[in-house]
Amino acid sequence: MAQPPEEFVALPGSERPPLAGALAGAPEDGAVPVEVTVVLRPRTGGDPVAEVARRAAAPAPGPAALGRAAFAARHGADPGALERVAAYARARGLEVLGADPDRRSVRLRGPATAVGGAFGVELRRFDHPDGGYRGHAGPVALPRSLAAVVVAVLGLDDRPQARPRLSRMAVAPAAAGAAFTPPEVAALYAYPPGSTGQGQTIGLIELGGGYDPAGIAAYFSGLGLRAPDLTAVGVDGAANQPTGTPNGPDGEVQLDIEVAGAVAPGAALAVYFAPNTDAGFMDAVTTAIHDHQRAPAVLSISWGSAESTWSAAALTAFDAALADAALLGVTVCCAAGDQGSGDGVGDGLAHVDFPAASPHVLGCGGTSLAAAAGAITSEVVWNDASGATGGGVSAVFPLPAWQAGARVPPSANPGGHRGRGVPDVAGDADPVTGYRVQVDGQVLVFGGTSAVAPLWAGLVARLNAALGHPVGYLNPVLYPLAATQPVTRDITQGGNGAYRAAVGWDPCTGLGTPIGQRLLAALTKGPAPAVR
């Protein structure tokens, strides 16, 4: 006797309202191919977020990362669950492009009608002033047995998920007397001179654009440096594809390469290119975290968007992947945003940027930096006509234990919610005092917290090389260190809109800007060196 079809149930947190100003149009062409990523829960008993919290309660500098085999046994997806998802997809006429237990994901492709039907939604076109996109109304639905093991289905909605966090100086570089080369910024921040990041790999996450190797080589030659060992890694069909327009994603890609490569000239760079969707972003990060070949020990992410622009399911899945990085000893540095405390949402409320809001990353805010004779003369919160550093209080993630003593204020929004404070640290981000770079053959000055994420990633690479092991999940170690010794330069002047700088941690520049030599000494428990 035939069994009745299994009941479909809604996947919690999978609803995604249309973009403001978007109008629903016709159903998506049923024959259009659609690719999605199904994210699964860890095997029974596995919870990377909970394990990170336990380990962070008693942090210890050193090689305390979880081994790959132990990670897979505790936190990988159950192989049987992966196969059930794959079998269901095949039965619904979808192609299984791949399944990865460590990344806890199954990648699928099929015509829009079949994909929508498999996940209980009708895929439609939406018209928007900034460009049309595919989306759906209501929650994703799955058979009850599968819904129990699935966290999110990403890629059904293909709106751009993130924006690059960079800002270009409005005047010609010849007039930019206050700007710096990346090595000059590293020197001002006292990066350890005995380490270049040799033997380390920095992973850069990019959601569009590209670079020309000859142009990159010319830039480094102008700095008197050897061009970095540079590898492009394609994810979900994306590739290194320069647009030839510096104001587009090329600016982000080449800024990241030139800052990270110049401040850590001994490190190799792996650039992970993915489509700018929730699925592409997630897949780029999980690919980098679990890249056994290149094995980056630090990632730089200069793309993001306000927490409110993500579905709850996507936030949960992405944050769990970032917890995986913390367990595996991979430091993740994320730009905190360039549109002040509102993060560009425009509703009059305060918002923080994700993934910088994740408690499993090092959120990087921005300052305006002035120097003379090789020493810092002034440093304040970046906030001017060009933009302002992001920062504030997460509406999604609770206050981590390691931030309990940082005096994180309540949210500036009505109700005064208390949550994870953003950012953790800062660096030069004002395009007026920004970075001299070369993008698509043009010498330009860029700023934005986009520059701060690779700046800190380069410092982490140099720390890793000097220590002989990855610093890994830095936050639980950094906060206690900063409370007892000057490993960062406290920024006490300025504000980003709803929040003001203050003595100690604040929601504009976090703990402050790096004093690299002192941070290295503290991590090795050595004496603090004198720094100008």
Coordinates of C-alpha atoms in Angstrom, one line a residue:
M1 CA 0.0 0.0 0.0
A2 CA 1.4 3.4 -1.0
Q3 CA 2.5 5.7 1.9
P4 CA 0.8 9.1 2.0
P5 CA 3.1 12.0 1.1
E6 CA 5.0 13.4 4.1
E7 CA 3.7 16.6 5.6
F8 CA 5.6 19.8 4.7
V9 CA 6.6 22.1 7.5
A10 CA 7.9 25.6 7.5
L11 CA 11.6 26.1 8.1
P12 CA 12.0 28.6 11.0
G13 CA 13.5 31.9 10.1
S14 CA 13.4 31.3 6.4
E15 CA 11.1 34.2 5.6
R16 CA 12.7 37.1 3.8
P17 CA 10.6 40.3 3.2
P18 CA 11.1 42.0 -0.2
L19 CA 13.6 44.9 -0.4
A20 CA 12.0 48.2 0.5
G21 CA 10.6 49.7 -2.7
A22 CA 10.5 46.3 -4.5
L23 CA 7.4 45.3 -6.4
A24 CA 6.5 41.7 -7.0
G25 CA 6.4 40.8 -10.7
A26 CA 5.7 37.7 -12.7
P27 CA 6.7 34.2 -11.6
E28 CA 10.2 33.2 -12.5
D29 CA 10.6 31.5 -15.9
G30 CA 10.2 27.9 -14.9
A31 CA 13.1 26.7 -17.1
V32 CA 15.7 29.1 -15.6
P33 CA 18.4 27.1 -13.8
V34 CA 18.6 27.9 -10.1
E35 CA 21.3 26.8 -7.7
V36 CA 20.8 26.6 -4.0
T37 CA 22.8 25.6 -0.9
V38 CA 21.1 23.5 1.8
V39 CA 22.8 24.0 5.1
L40 CA 22.5 21.1 7.6
R41 CA 22.8 20.9 11.4
P42 CA 25.8 19.3 13.0
R43 CA 25.6 15.6 13.8
T44 CA 23.7 14.7 16.9
G45 CA 25.3 16.3 20.0
G46 CA 27.5 18.7 17.9
D47 CA 27.1 22.5 18.4
P48 CA 30.1 24.6 17.3
V49 CA 28.6 27.8 18.8
A50 CA 28.3 26.1 22.2
E51 CA 31.8 24.6 22.1
V52 CA 33.3 28.0 21.2
A53 CA 31.6 29.5 24.2
R54 CA 32.9 26.8 26.5
R55 CA 36.5 27.2 25.2
A56 CA 36.3 31.0 25.4
A57 CA 35.4 30.8 29.1
A58 CA 39.0 29.8 29.8
P59 CA 41.1 31.2 26.9
A60 CA 44.8 30.4 26.6
P61 CA 47.1 31.8 23.9
G62 CA 48.7 29.0 21.9
P63 CA 47.8 26.2 19.5
A64 CA 44.5 25.2 21.2
A65 CA 42.5 24.8 17.9
L66 CA 40.4 21.7 17.3
G67 CA 42.0 19.3 14.9
R68 CA 40.3 18.6 11.6
A69 CA 39.5 15.0 12.4
A70 CA 38.0 16.0 15.8
F71 CA 36.0 18.8 14.2
A72 CA 34.5 16.4 11.6
A73 CA 33.6 13.9 14.3
R74 CA 31.9 16.5 16.6
H75 CA 30.5 19.1 14.3
G76 CA 30.4 17.8 10.7
A77 CA 27.0 16.9 9.2
D78 CA 25.8 13.4 9.7
P79 CA 26.5 11.5 6.4
G80 CA 23.1 9.9 6.5
A81 CA 21.4 13.3 6.7
L82 CA 23.4 14.5 3.8
E83 CA 22.3 11.5 1.7
R84 CA 18.6 12.0 2.7
V85 CA 18.8 15.6 1.5
A86 CA 20.5 14.4 -1.7
A87 CA 18.0 11.6 -2.3
Y88 CA 15.1 13.9 -1.8
A89 CA 16.6 16.4 -4.3
R90 CA 17.1 13.8 -6.9
A91 CA 13.6 12.5 -6.5
R92 CA 12.3 16.1 -7.2
G93 CA 14.4 16.3 -10.4
L94 CA 17.3 18.3 -9.0
E95 CA 21.0 17.7 -9.7
V96 CA 23.3 17.2 -6.7
L97 CA 26.4 19.3 -7.4
G98 CA 28.2 18.3 -4.2
A99 CA 27.9 17.5 -0.6
D100 CA 30.4 18.3 2.1
P101 CA 30.1 17.0 5.7
D102 CA 32.6 19.5 7.1
R103 CA 30.9 22.5 5.5
R104 CA 27.5 20.8 6.4
S105 CA 26.1 21.7 3.0
V106 CA 24.6 20.1 -0.1
R107 CA 24.7 22.1 -3.3
L108 CA 21.8 21.6 -5.7
R109 CA 20.7 22.8 -9.2
G110 CA 17.5 22.5 -11.2
P111 CA 14.9 24.4 -13.2
A112 CA 13.1 27.2 -11.2
T113 CA 9.8 25.3 -11.1
A114 CA 11.4 22.1 -9.7
V115 CA 13.5 24.0 -7.2
G116 CA 10.6 26.1 -5.9
G117 CA 8.4 23.0 -5.6
A118 CA 11.1 21.1 -3.7
F119 CA 11.2 23.8 -1.1
G120 CA 7.6 24.8 -1.0
V121 CA 7.8 28.3 -2.5
E122 CA 6.9 30.0 -5.7
L123 CA 9.9 31.8 -7.1
R124 CA 9.0 35.2 -8.5
R125 CA 10.7 38.2 -10.1
F126 CA 10.9 41.4 -8.0
D127 CA 11.4 44.9 -9.6
H128 CA 13.6 47.3 -7.7
P129 CA 15.2 50.7 -8.6
D130 CA 18.6 49.2 -8.0
G131 CA 17.9 46.1 -10.1
G132 CA 15.6 43.2 -10.3
Y133 CA 16.1 40.0 -8.4
R134 CA 14.5 36.6 -7.8
G135 CA 12.7 36.0 -4.5
H136 CA 9.7 34.3 -2.8
A137 CA 7.0 35.1 -0.4
G138 CA 6.5 33.2 2.8
P139 CA 8.8 30.6 4.5
V140 CA 10.7 27.7 2.9
A141 CA 9.0 24.4 3.6
L142 CA 10.4 20.8 3.6
P143 CA 9.1 17.4 4.6
R144 CA 9.1 17.1 8.4
S145 CA 11.9 14.6 8.5
L146 CA 14.2 16.8 6.5
A147 CA 13.3 20.0 8.2
A148 CA 14.6 18.5 11.4
V149 CA 18.1 18.4 10.0
V150 CA 18.2 21.5 7.8
V151 CA 19.1 25.0 9.1
A152 CA 18.7 27.0 5.9
V153 CA 18.1 26.9 2.2
L154 CA 20.2 29.7 0.6
G155 CA 20.1 31.0 -3.0
L156 CA 16.4 30.8 -3.6
D157 CA 16.5 34.6 -3.3
D158 CA 19.4 36.1 -5.4
R159 CA 19.3 39.7 -4.4
P160 CA 22.8 41.2 -3.6
Q161 CA 23.5 40.2 0.0
A162 CA 26.4 42.5 0.8
R163 CA 28.1 45.7 -0.2
P164 CA 31.9 46.4 -0.2
R165 CA 32.9 48.6 2.8
L166 CA 35.2 51.0 0.9
S167 CA 35.2 54.7 0.4
R168 CA 37.2 56.5 -2.3
M169 CA 38.8 59.9 -1.7
A170 CA 37.0 62.6 -3.7
V171 CA 40.2 64.5 -4.8
A172 CA 43.1 63.6 -6.9
P173 CA 45.9 61.6 -5.2
A174 CA 48.3 64.4 -5.8
A175 CA 46.3 66.5 -3.4
A176 CA 46.1 63.7 -0.9
G177 CA 49.1 64.7 1.3
A178 CA 47.6 63.1 4.4
A179 CA 47.3 59.6 2.8
F180 CA 49.6 56.7 3.4
T181 CA 51.0 53.6 1.8
P182 CA 50.0 50.4 3.6
P183 CA 53.5 49.8 4.9
E184 CA 53.5 53.4 6.4
V185 CA 50.3 52.6 8.3
A186 CA 51.8 49.3 9.5
A187 CA 54.8 51.2 10.8
L188 CA 52.7 53.7 12.6
Y189 CA 50.8 50.9 14.3
A190 CA 54.2 49.3 15.3
Y191 CA 53.7 46.0 13.4
P192 CA 56.4 43.5 14.7
P193 CA 59.5 44.2 12.5
G194 CA 60.9 40.7 12.8
S195 CA 58.0 39.1 11.1
T196 CA 56.6 39.4 7.5
G197 CA 54.0 36.7 7.7
Q198 CA 56.3 34.2 6.0
G199 CA 54.6 30.8 5.7
Q200 CA 51.1 32.1 6.4
T201 CA 48.2 32.3 4.0
I202 CA 45.6 35.1 4.2
G203 CA 42.2 34.4 2.7
L204 CA 40.3 37.3 1.1
I205 CA 36.5 36.9 0.5
E206 CA 35.3 38.7 -2.6
L207 CA 31.7 38.9 -4.1
G208 CA 32.5 40.3 -7.5
G209 CA 35.2 42.1 -9.5
G210 CA 38.8 40.9 -9.9
Y211 CA 42.4 41.9 -10.5
D212 CA 45.0 41.9 -13.2
P213 CA 48.2 40.2 -12.0
A214 CA 50.3 42.6 -14.0
G215 CA 48.7 45.6 -12.3
I216 CA 49.2 44.0 -8.9
A217 CA 52.9 43.3 -9.7
A218 CA 53.3 47.0 -10.8
Y219 CA 51.8 48.3 -7.5
F220 CA 54.1 46.2 -5.3
S221 CA 57.1 47.0 -7.5
G222 CA 56.4 50.7 -6.8
L223 CA 56.5 49.9 -3.1
G224 CA 59.8 48.1 -3.5
L225 CA 58.2 44.8 -2.6
R226 CA 57.9 41.5 -4.3
A227 CA 54.3 40.8 -5.5
P228 CA 52.6 38.3 -3.2
D229 CA 52.0 34.6 -4.1
L230 CA 48.4 35.2 -5.3
T231 CA 45.8 32.5 -6.1
A232 CA 42.2 33.0 -7.3
V233 CA 39.7 30.4 -6.1
G234 CA 36.3 30.2 -7.8
V235 CA 33.3 29.4 -5.7
D236 CA 29.8 28.6 -7.1
G237 CA 30.8 29.4 -10.7
A238 CA 32.4 32.8 -9.9
A239 CA 35.9 33.7 -11.0
N240 CA 38.5 36.5 -11.1
Q241 CA 36.7 38.9 -13.5
P242 CA 37.9 42.5 -13.3
T243 CA 35.3 45.0 -14.5
G244 CA 37.8 47.7 -15.4
T245 CA 35.9 50.2 -13.1
P246 CA 37.8 51.2 -10.0
N247 CA 34.6 52.4 -8.3
G248 CA 33.0 48.9 -8.6
P249 CA 34.0 45.7 -6.9
D250 CA 37.5 45.8 -8.5
G251 CA 38.2 48.6 -6.0
E252 CA 37.4 46.2 -3.1
V253 CA 39.3 43.3 -4.5
Q254 CA 42.5 45.2 -5.3
L255 CA 42.4 47.3 -2.0
D256 CA 42.2 44.0 -0.1
I257 CA 45.1 42.5 -2.0
E258 CA 47.3 45.5 -1.8
V259 CA 46.7 46.3 1.9
A260 CA 47.1 42.7 3.1
G261 CA 50.0 41.9 0.8
A262 CA 51.9 45.1 1.6
V263 CA 51.6 44.9 5.4
A264 CA 52.4 41.1 5.5
P265 CA 54.7 40.8 2.5
G266 CA 55.8 37.3 3.4
A267 CA 52.3 35.9 3.3
A268 CA 50.6 34.1 0.4
L269 CA 47.1 35.4 -0.5
A270 CA 44.1 33.2 -1.6
V271 CA 41.2 35.2 -3.1
Y272 CA 37.9 33.4 -2.9
F273 CA 35.4 34.7 -5.6
A274 CA 31.7 34.0 -5.2
P275 CA 28.4 35.4 -6.4
N276 CA 27.0 38.2 -4.3
T277 CA 24.0 36.3 -2.8
D278 CA 23.4 34.8 0.6
A279 CA 24.4 31.4 -0.8
G280 CA 27.5 32.7 -2.5
F281 CA 28.7 34.6 0.5
M282 CA 28.2 31.6 2.8
D283 CA 29.9 29.2 0.4
A284 CA 32.9 31.4 -0.1
V285 CA 33.5 31.6 3.7
T286 CA 33.0 27.9 4.3
T287 CA 35.2 27.0 1.3
A288 CA 38.0 29.2 2.7
I289 CA 37.6 27.8 6.3
H290 CA 37.8 24.2 5.1
D291 CA 40.3 24.7 2.3
H292 CA 42.8 22.0 3.1
Q293 CA 45.1 22.9 0.2
R294 CA 45.8 26.5 0.9
A295 CA 44.8 26.4 4.6
P296 CA 44.4 30.1 5.4
A297 CA 44.9 30.8 9.1
V298 CA 43.3 34.2 8.8
L299 CA 40.4 35.5 6.6
S300 CA 39.6 39.1 5.7
I301 CA 36.0 40.0 4.9
S302 CA 35.3 43.5 3.6
W303 CA 31.7 42.9 2.5
G304 CA 28.6 43.1 4.7
S305 CA 25.2 44.4 5.3
A306 CA 23.0 45.3 8.2
E307 CA 21.7 42.4 10.4
S308 CA 18.1 43.3 9.4
T309 CA 18.8 42.5 5.7
W310 CA 19.5 38.9 6.4
S311 CA 17.0 36.1 7.1
A312 CA 17.2 34.7 10.6
A313 CA 18.0 31.2 9.1
A314 CA 20.9 32.7 7.1
L315 CA 22.3 34.5 10.1
T316 CA 22.2 31.3 12.2
A317 CA 23.9 29.2 9.5
F318 CA 26.5 31.8 8.7
D319 CA 27.3 32.4 12.4
A320 CA 27.7 28.6 12.9
A321 CA 30.2 28.6 10.1
L322 CA 32.2 31.4 11.7
A323 CA 32.1 29.4 14.9
D324 CA 33.7 26.6 12.9
A325 CA 36.5 28.9 12.0
A326 CA 37.0 29.8 15.7
L327 CA 37.3 26.1 16.6
L328 CA 39.7 25.4 13.8
G329 CA 42.0 28.3 14.8
V330 CA 41.1 30.5 11.8
T331 CA 40.9 34.2 12.7
V332 CA 38.2 36.1 10.8
C333 CA 38.5 39.9 10.4
C334 CA 35.4 41.7 9.3
A335 CA 34.7 45.3 8.2
A336 CA 32.2 47.0 10.5
G337 CA 30.6 49.3 7.9
D338 CA 31.1 52.8 6.5
Q339 CA 27.6 54.4 7.1
G340 CA 27.7 55.2 10.7
S341 CA 25.5 53.8 13.4
G342 CA 22.5 53.5 11.0
D343 CA 24.5 51.2 8.6
G344 CA 22.6 52.6 5.6
V345 CA 19.2 51.2 6.5
G346 CA 17.6 54.6 6.6
D347 CA 14.8 53.9 9.2
G348 CA 16.2 56.2 11.8
L349 CA 17.3 53.4 14.0
A350 CA 20.8 52.1 14.9
H351 CA 22.0 48.9 13.1
V352 CA 25.2 46.9 13.1
D353 CA 26.8 45.2 10.1
F354 CA 27.0 41.4 9.7
P355 CA 29.2 39.4 9.6
A356 CA 31.1 41.9 11.8
A357 CA 28.3 41.5 14.4
S358 CA 29.1 37.8 14.8
P359 CA 30.7 37.1 18.2
H360 CA 33.1 34.7 16.4
V361 CA 34.9 37.4 14.3
L362 CA 37.1 40.3 15.0
G363 CA 35.0 43.3 14.0
C364 CA 37.0 46.2 12.5
G365 CA 35.9 49.8 12.9
G366 CA 37.5 52.9 11.5
T367 CA 39.5 56.0 12.5
S368 CA 40.9 59.2 11.0
L369 CA 44.7 59.1 11.4
A370 CA 47.2 61.9 11.3
A371 CA 51.0 61.5 11.6
A372 CA 54.2 63.4 11.3
A373 CA 57.9 62.3 11.4
G374 CA 56.8 58.6 11.6
A375 CA 54.6 59.0 14.7
I376 CA 50.9 59.3 15.2
T377 CA 49.9 62.9 16.1
S378 CA 46.1 62.5 16.2
E379 CA 43.6 59.7 15.9
V380 CA 39.8 60.1 16.2
V381 CA 36.7 58.2 15.2
W382 CA 36.2 58.4 11.4
N383 CA 33.0 60.5 10.7
D384 CA 33.0 63.1 8.0
A385 CA 31.5 63.8 4.6
S386 CA 33.0 60.7 3.1
G387 CA 31.3 58.3 5.6
A388 CA 31.6 57.1 9.2
T389 CA 32.6 53.9 10.9
G390 CA 29.9 51.4 11.7
G391 CA 29.4 50.1 15.2
G392 CA 26.8 49.6 17.9
V393 CA 24.9 46.9 19.7
S394 CA 23.7 43.7 17.9
A395 CA 20.0 43.1 17.9
V396 CA 20.6 39.4 17.2
F397 CA 23.6 38.1 19.1
P398 CA 23.9 38.2 22.9
L399 CA 26.7 39.8 24.8
P400 CA 29.7 37.3 24.8
A401 CA 31.2 36.4 28.1
W402 CA 34.6 37.9 27.0
Q403 CA 32.9 41.3 26.5
A404 CA 31.1 41.3 29.8
G405 CA 33.7 43.6 31.4
A406 CA 33.8 46.0 28.4
R407 CA 30.9 48.2 29.6
V408 CA 29.0 47.7 26.3
P409 CA 26.1 50.1 26.6
P410 CA 22.5 49.3 25.8
S411 CA 21.3 49.8 22.2
A412 CA 20.5 53.3 21.3
N413 CA 17.2 52.0 19.9
P414 CA 14.0 52.1 22.0
G415 CA 14.0 49.4 24.6
G416 CA 17.7 49.6 25.2
H417 CA 18.4 46.0 24.1
R418 CA 21.7 44.6 25.3
G419 CA 23.8 42.5 23.0
R420 CA 27.2 41.9 21.4
G421 CA 29.1 45.2 21.0
V422 CA 30.6 46.1 17.6
P423 CA 33.5 46.6 16.7
D424 CA 36.3 44.9 18.6
V425 CA 39.2 46.9 17.2
A426 CA 39.8 49.7 14.6
G427 CA 42.3 51.1 12.2
D428 CA 42.7 54.0 9.7
A429 CA 39.6 54.1 7.5
D430 CA 39.1 57.8 6.6
P431 CA 39.7 58.1 2.8
V432 CA 41.2 61.6 3.5
T433 CA 43.9 59.9 5.6
G434 CA 43.6 56.6 3.6
Y435 CA 45.7 54.3 1.6
R436 CA 47.5 54.9 -1.7
V437 CA 46.6 52.0 -3.9
Q438 CA 46.4 51.2 -7.6
V439 CA 43.1 49.9 -9.0
D440 CA 42.7 49.0 -12.7
G441 CA 45.9 50.9 -13.5
Q442 CA 44.8 54.1 -11.7
V443 CA 46.7 55.4 -8.6
L444 CA 43.9 56.3 -6.1
V445 CA 43.3 56.8 -2.4
F446 CA 40.8 54.5 -0.8
G447 CA 39.6 54.2 2.8
G448 CA 36.6 52.6 4.5
T449 CA 36.6 49.8 7.1
S450 CA 37.2 47.6 4.0
A451 CA 40.8 48.6 4.4
V452 CA 40.9 47.8 8.2
A453 CA 39.9 44.1 7.8
P454 CA 42.9 43.3 5.6
L455 CA 45.1 45.6 7.7
W456 CA 44.3 43.5 10.8
A457 CA 44.5 40.3 8.8
G458 CA 48.0 41.2 7.9
L459 CA 48.9 41.8 11.5
V460 CA 47.5 38.5 12.5
A461 CA 49.6 36.8 9.8
R462 CA 52.7 38.4 11.2
L463 CA 51.7 37.4 14.7
N464 CA 51.1 33.8 13.6
A465 CA 54.5 33.7 11.9
A466 CA 56.3 35.2 14.9
L467 CA 54.6 32.9 17.5
G468 CA 54.9 29.8 15.4
H469 CA 51.2 29.0 15.7
P470 CA 47.9 30.6 14.8
V471 CA 46.4 33.1 17.3
G472 CA 43.1 31.7 16.2
Y473 CA 40.0 33.0 17.9
L474 CA 41.5 36.2 19.2
N475 CA 38.7 38.0 21.0
P476 CA 38.6 36.0 24.3
V477 CA 42.4 36.6 24.5
L478 CA 42.5 40.2 23.3
Y479 CA 39.9 41.6 25.7
P480 CA 41.6 40.5 28.9
L481 CA 45.0 41.6 27.5
A482 CA 43.7 45.1 26.6
A483 CA 42.2 45.4 30.1
T484 CA 45.6 45.1 31.7
Q485 CA 48.2 46.4 29.3
P486 CA 48.4 48.8 26.4
V487 CA 48.2 46.4 23.4
T488 CA 45.9 48.8 21.6
R489 CA 45.7 52.6 21.3
D490 CA 42.5 53.8 22.9
I491 CA 40.5 56.2 20.7
T492 CA 38.5 58.6 22.9
Q493 CA 37.3 61.4 20.6
G494 CA 34.4 61.4 18.1
G495 CA 31.3 59.5 17.3
N496 CA 29.5 57.6 14.6
G497 CA 25.9 59.0 15.1
A498 CA 24.1 57.2 17.9
Y499 CA 27.3 56.4 19.8
R500 CA 30.4 58.2 21.1
A501 CA 33.9 57.3 21.7
A502 CA 35.0 56.8 25.4
V503 CA 37.8 55.7 27.5
G504 CA 38.1 51.9 27.1
W505 CA 35.9 49.9 24.7
D506 CA 33.3 51.9 22.8
P507 CA 30.8 51.2 19.9
C508 CA 32.8 53.2 17.4
T509 CA 36.4 51.9 17.6
G510 CA 36.1 49.0 20.0
L511 CA 39.3 48.5 22.0
G512 CA 41.2 50.9 19.6
T513 CA 43.9 50.6 17.0
P514 CA 46.8 48.1 17.2
I515 CA 50.2 48.5 18.8
G516 CA 51.5 45.4 17.1
Q517 CA 54.8 44.9 19.0
R518 CA 53.1 45.2 22.3
L519 CA 50.4 42.7 21.2
L520 CA 53.0 40.2 20.2
A521 CA 54.9 40.7 23.5
A522 CA 51.7 40.1 25.4
L523 CA 50.9 37.0 23.5
T524 CA 54.4 35.7 24.2
K525 CA 54.2 37.0 27.8
G526 CA 57.3 39.0 27.1
P527 CA 58.1 42.6 28.3
A528 CA 56.3 45.4 26.5
P529 CA 58.6 47.2 24.2
A530 CA 58.8 51.0 23.9
V531 CA 56.8 52.2 21.0
R532 CA 56.7 55.8 19.6

